[in-house]
């Protein structure tokens, strides 16, 4: 809402940043209200032994998340270094679309508590039914939606950005495909976390990041910003 207001009234970036800070405060306050309503008491206490054990067990997942941050920005940095600021603008325009399509991963966020409970309780039948449900969701909703979006990408891009951003189409076609694979990757990552196999997840993320950087360095000088989208799709696979 704040972004739309900023766009309509031509506010500067400071107003938008202030709006984000306000939104974060509202979100935190709302969460605290529901915690109080549920009569959950929060206290501050330092338990060094417990904290040390939690940190050690969390390190592989922390490492995987750090790799994801690098993975999400490496292509843009390489494009900026090799092709310049204008290419970054076109590529980031495509990336904003990618964020919208990645919202399908909200299904994984919503399903994670079930995945964790079924895994910990060895409910193989329930977990198998969940696998089938997710597979059907991918085959009959996400995959057709991906194909339709790729077919309609030009009018969508023209409607949102206008003709000046048409160079964003080439990487965006591949990015939309990557978003559907990202849904599968997210579900598999949830399974690894529920099984406490975060180290394997870290290795998988590291392999994806290494592949992404090497292929980007090789392809971007030859194929321009389209190479970023191609590499992203291959990395997700």
Tab-separated table of C-alpha atoms in Angstrom:
chain	number	residue	atom	x	y	z
A	1	UNK	CA	0.000	0.000	0.000
A	2	UNK	CA	2.849	2.355	0.881
A	3	UNK	CA	4.590	1.513	-2.406
A	4	UNK	CA	1.422	2.387	-4.351
A	5	UNK	CA	1.054	5.676	-2.441
A	6	UNK	CA	4.698	6.543	-3.089
A	7	UNK	CA	4.228	5.867	-6.783
A	8	UNK	CA	1.007	7.890	-7.014
A	9	UNK	CA	2.200	10.947	-5.063
A	10	UNK	CA	5.829	10.814	-6.336
A	11	UNK	CA	7.317	10.552	-2.850
A	12	UNK	CA	11.062	10.085	-2.533
A	13	UNK	CA	12.777	6.914	-1.321
A	14	UNK	CA	12.960	8.122	2.279
A	15	UNK	CA	9.163	8.018	2.523
A	16	UNK	CA	9.132	4.457	1.187
A	17	UNK	CA	11.821	3.330	3.645
A	18	UNK	CA	9.874	4.923	6.498
A	19	UNK	CA	6.774	3.055	5.316
A	20	UNK	CA	8.682	-0.254	5.384
A	21	UNK	CA	9.899	0.433	8.924
A	22	UNK	CA	6.338	1.291	9.982
A	23	UNK	CA	5.001	-1.889	8.380
A	24	UNK	CA	7.617	-3.968	10.225
A	25	UNK	CA	6.644	-2.308	13.536
A	26	UNK	CA	2.947	-2.997	12.879
A	27	UNK	CA	3.734	-6.639	12.050
A	28	UNK	CA	5.816	-7.132	15.213
A	29	UNK	CA	3.185	-5.411	17.383
A	30	UNK	CA	0.421	-7.576	15.918
A	31	UNK	CA	2.441	-10.736	16.542
A	32	UNK	CA	3.081	-9.682	20.163
A	33	UNK	CA	-0.630	-8.961	20.638
A	34	UNK	CA	-1.555	-12.511	19.587
A	35	UNK	CA	1.177	-13.963	21.811
A	36	UNK	CA	-0.305	-12.089	24.785
A	37	UNK	CA	-3.810	-13.139	23.781
A	38	UNK	CA	-2.675	-16.790	23.753
A	39	UNK	CA	-1.284	-16.227	27.286
A	40	UNK	CA	2.240	-17.120	26.242
A	41	UNK	CA	4.692	-15.504	28.637
A	42	UNK	CA	7.959	-14.237	27.194
A	43	UNK	CA	10.934	-13.843	29.516
A	44	UNK	CA	14.606	-13.076	28.967
A	45	UNK	CA	17.057	-15.612	30.377
A	46	UNK	CA	20.549	-16.614	29.237
A	47	UNK	CA	21.142	-20.373	29.203
A	48	UNK	CA	24.641	-20.710	27.744
A	49	UNK	CA	24.569	-24.504	27.422
A	50	UNK	CA	21.222	-24.512	25.625
A	51	UNK	CA	22.245	-21.571	23.424
A	52	UNK	CA	25.512	-23.274	22.448
A	53	UNK	CA	23.724	-26.506	21.525
A	54	UNK	CA	21.098	-24.681	19.463
A	55	UNK	CA	23.725	-22.634	17.597
A	56	UNK	CA	25.796	-25.720	16.743
A	57	UNK	CA	22.765	-27.551	15.371
A	58	UNK	CA	21.678	-24.450	13.424
A	59	UNK	CA	24.997	-23.727	11.710
A	60	UNK	CA	24.364	-25.871	8.575
A	61	UNK	CA	20.971	-24.234	8.020
A	62	UNK	CA	22.454	-20.791	8.685
A	63	UNK	CA	25.166	-21.539	6.139
A	64	UNK	CA	22.570	-22.672	3.593
A	65	UNK	CA	20.575	-19.463	4.074
A	66	UNK	CA	23.733	-17.356	3.690
A	67	UNK	CA	24.528	-19.200	0.465
A	68	UNK	CA	20.978	-18.450	-0.724
A	69	UNK	CA	21.570	-14.736	-0.159
A	70	UNK	CA	24.747	-14.850	-2.268
A	71	UNK	CA	22.963	-17.013	-4.838
A	72	UNK	CA	20.147	-14.463	-5.185
A	73	UNK	CA	22.529	-11.576	-5.903
A	74	UNK	CA	25.557	-13.086	-7.661
A	75	UNK	CA	24.028	-12.923	-11.149
A	76	UNK	CA	23.097	-9.240	-10.769
A	77	UNK	CA	26.600	-8.366	-9.558
A	78	UNK	CA	28.206	-10.221	-12.467
A	79	UNK	CA	25.871	-8.530	-14.975
A	80	UNK	CA	26.630	-5.114	-13.458
A	81	UNK	CA	30.371	-5.725	-13.662
A	82	UNK	CA	30.342	-7.099	-17.218
A	83	UNK	CA	27.447	-5.292	-18.922
A	84	UNK	CA	26.879	-2.072	-16.950
A	85	UNK	CA	24.095	-0.325	-15.051
A	86	UNK	CA	21.516	-0.319	-17.858
A	87	UNK	CA	21.658	-4.116	-18.145
A	88	UNK	CA	21.214	-4.364	-14.362
A	89	UNK	CA	18.051	-2.249	-14.634
A	90	UNK	CA	16.532	-4.548	-17.252
A	91	UNK	CA	17.562	-7.653	-15.324
A	92	UNK	CA	16.161	-6.358	-12.031
A	93	UNK	CA	12.894	-5.529	-13.796
A	94	UNK	CA	12.662	-9.207	-14.722
A	95	UNK	CA	13.697	-10.219	-11.202
A	96	UNK	CA	10.767	-8.325	-9.689
A	97	UNK	CA	8.442	-10.477	-11.779
A	98	UNK	CA	10.300	-13.541	-10.508
A	99	UNK	CA	9.533	-12.554	-6.912
A	100	UNK	CA	5.832	-12.492	-7.769
A	101	UNK	CA	5.943	-15.972	-9.297
A	102	UNK	CA	7.992	-17.281	-6.371
A	103	UNK	CA	4.992	-16.535	-4.153
A	104	UNK	CA	3.837	-20.083	-5.011
A	105	UNK	CA	6.419	-21.081	-2.405
A	106	UNK	CA	3.985	-19.789	0.232
A	107	UNK	CA	2.366	-23.212	-0.126
A	108	UNK	CA	5.598	-24.736	1.198
A	109	UNK	CA	5.677	-22.296	4.098
A	110	UNK	CA	2.110	-23.222	5.004
A	111	UNK	CA	2.784	-26.965	4.621
A	112	UNK	CA	6.012	-27.071	6.640
A	113	UNK	CA	4.368	-27.638	10.066
A	114	UNK	CA	2.553	-30.686	8.631
A	115	UNK	CA	5.752	-31.962	7.000
A	116	UNK	CA	7.597	-31.621	10.298
A	117	UNK	CA	4.873	-33.273	12.390
A	118	UNK	CA	4.419	-36.214	9.998
A	119	UNK	CA	8.181	-36.738	9.748
A	120	UNK	CA	8.795	-36.638	13.495
A	121	UNK	CA	5.858	-38.937	14.258
A	122	UNK	CA	6.804	-41.429	11.487
A	123	UNK	CA	3.371	-40.971	9.908
A	124	UNK	CA	4.444	-42.457	6.579
A	125	UNK	CA	0.918	-42.775	5.214
A	126	UNK	CA	0.061	-39.138	5.956
A	127	UNK	CA	3.418	-37.960	4.576
A	128	UNK	CA	2.874	-40.003	1.404
A	129	UNK	CA	-0.568	-38.412	0.941
A	130	UNK	CA	1.073	-35.000	1.355
A	131	UNK	CA	3.645	-35.889	-1.323
A	132	UNK	CA	0.830	-36.858	-3.689
A	133	UNK	CA	-1.089	-33.651	-2.957
A	134	UNK	CA	1.971	-31.475	-3.600
A	135	UNK	CA	2.727	-33.377	-6.822
A	136	UNK	CA	-0.844	-32.859	-8.074
A	137	UNK	CA	-0.664	-29.169	-7.127
A	138	UNK	CA	2.513	-28.825	-9.178
A	139	UNK	CA	1.270	-30.795	-12.212
A	140	UNK	CA	-2.227	-29.321	-12.503
A	141	UNK	CA	-1.857	-25.776	-11.155
A	142	UNK	CA	1.724	-24.507	-10.998
A	143	UNK	CA	3.036	-26.079	-14.210
A	144	UNK	CA	0.084	-24.961	-16.404
A	145	UNK	CA	0.257	-21.511	-14.785
A	146	UNK	CA	3.953	-21.341	-15.614
A	147	UNK	CA	3.372	-22.241	-19.265
A	148	UNK	CA	0.500	-19.738	-19.568
A	149	UNK	CA	2.589	-16.981	-17.965
A	150	UNK	CA	5.468	-17.592	-20.379
A	151	UNK	CA	3.032	-17.364	-23.312
A	152	UNK	CA	1.555	-14.089	-22.027
A	153	UNK	CA	4.766	-12.536	-20.769
A	154	UNK	CA	5.011	-9.778	-23.400
A	155	UNK	CA	1.557	-8.205	-22.789
A	156	UNK	CA	2.110	-8.550	-19.029
A	157	UNK	CA	5.466	-6.795	-19.255
A	158	UNK	CA	4.039	-4.031	-21.456
A	159	UNK	CA	1.131	-3.524	-19.045
A	160	UNK	CA	3.357	-3.240	-15.961
A	161	UNK	CA	6.482	-1.503	-17.289
A	162	UNK	CA	5.812	-0.261	-20.819
A	163	UNK	CA	7.877	-0.650	-23.990
A	164	UNK	CA	11.112	0.619	-22.449
A	165	UNK	CA	11.485	-2.591	-20.459
A	166	UNK	CA	10.991	-5.027	-23.347
A	167	UNK	CA	14.653	-6.203	-23.146
A	168	UNK	CA	13.656	-7.835	-19.825
A	169	UNK	CA	11.571	-10.434	-21.674
A	170	UNK	CA	14.434	-12.771	-22.578
A	171	UNK	CA	15.704	-13.502	-19.033
A	172	UNK	CA	12.162	-13.397	-17.659
A	173	UNK	CA	10.992	-16.371	-19.761
A	174	UNK	CA	13.587	-18.577	-18.087
A	175	UNK	CA	13.051	-17.023	-14.657
A	176	UNK	CA	9.374	-17.975	-14.675
A	177	UNK	CA	10.390	-21.562	-15.422
A	178	UNK	CA	12.911	-21.349	-12.578
A	179	UNK	CA	10.141	-20.225	-10.214
A	180	UNK	CA	8.190	-23.455	-10.791
A	181	UNK	CA	11.330	-25.527	-10.135
A	182	UNK	CA	11.931	-23.367	-7.051
A	183	UNK	CA	8.623	-24.664	-5.660
A	184	UNK	CA	9.867	-28.261	-5.924
A	185	UNK	CA	13.245	-27.315	-4.459
A	186	UNK	CA	11.530	-25.582	-1.539
A	187	UNK	CA	9.451	-28.650	-0.721
A	188	UNK	CA	12.506	-30.925	-0.828
A	189	UNK	CA	14.409	-28.485	1.405
A	190	UNK	CA	11.555	-28.618	3.938
A	191	UNK	CA	11.831	-32.422	3.996
A	192	UNK	CA	15.567	-32.215	4.692
A	193	UNK	CA	15.040	-29.700	7.502
A	194	UNK	CA	12.288	-31.851	9.063
A	195	UNK	CA	14.628	-34.860	8.939
A	196	UNK	CA	17.427	-32.789	10.526
A	197	UNK	CA	19.625	-33.292	7.475
A	198	UNK	CA	20.635	-29.647	7.165
A	199	UNK	CA	24.222	-30.579	6.277
A	200	UNK	CA	23.029	-32.298	3.125
A	201	UNK	CA	20.946	-29.214	2.360
A	202	UNK	CA	24.049	-27.027	2.801
A	203	UNK	CA	25.998	-29.200	0.343
A	204	UNK	CA	23.166	-29.017	-2.206
A	205	UNK	CA	22.949	-25.220	-1.907
A	206	UNK	CA	26.723	-24.880	-2.212
A	207	UNK	CA	26.705	-26.992	-5.389
A	208	UNK	CA	23.920	-24.837	-6.850
A	209	UNK	CA	25.739	-21.604	-5.988
A	210	UNK	CA	29.065	-22.817	-7.428
A	211	UNK	CA	27.369	-23.932	-10.649
A	212	UNK	CA	25.465	-20.624	-10.889
A	213	UNK	CA	28.562	-18.432	-10.573
A	214	UNK	CA	30.728	-20.485	-12.963
A	215	UNK	CA	28.062	-20.670	-15.693
A	216	UNK	CA	27.160	-16.982	-15.329
A	217	UNK	CA	30.792	-15.962	-15.751
A	218	UNK	CA	30.975	-18.082	-18.891
A	219	UNK	CA	27.637	-17.237	-20.561
A	220	UNK	CA	26.885	-13.601	-19.686
A	221	UNK	CA	29.636	-12.104	-21.904
A	222	UNK	CA	28.293	-14.135	-24.858
A	223	UNK	CA	24.509	-13.976	-24.381
A	224	UNK	CA	23.916	-10.885	-22.224
A	225	UNK	CA	21.224	-10.691	-19.553
A	226	UNK	CA	19.320	-13.665	-21.034
A	227	UNK	CA	22.175	-15.845	-19.741
A	228	UNK	CA	21.248	-14.880	-16.160
A	229	UNK	CA	17.772	-16.333	-16.605
A	230	UNK	CA	19.073	-19.493	-18.309
A	231	UNK	CA	21.643	-20.048	-15.567
A	232	UNK	CA	19.043	-19.514	-12.837
A	233	UNK	CA	16.785	-22.158	-14.370
A	234	UNK	CA	19.649	-24.652	-14.689
A	235	UNK	CA	20.840	-23.917	-11.138
A	236	UNK	CA	17.376	-24.510	-9.699
A	237	UNK	CA	17.114	-27.823	-11.572
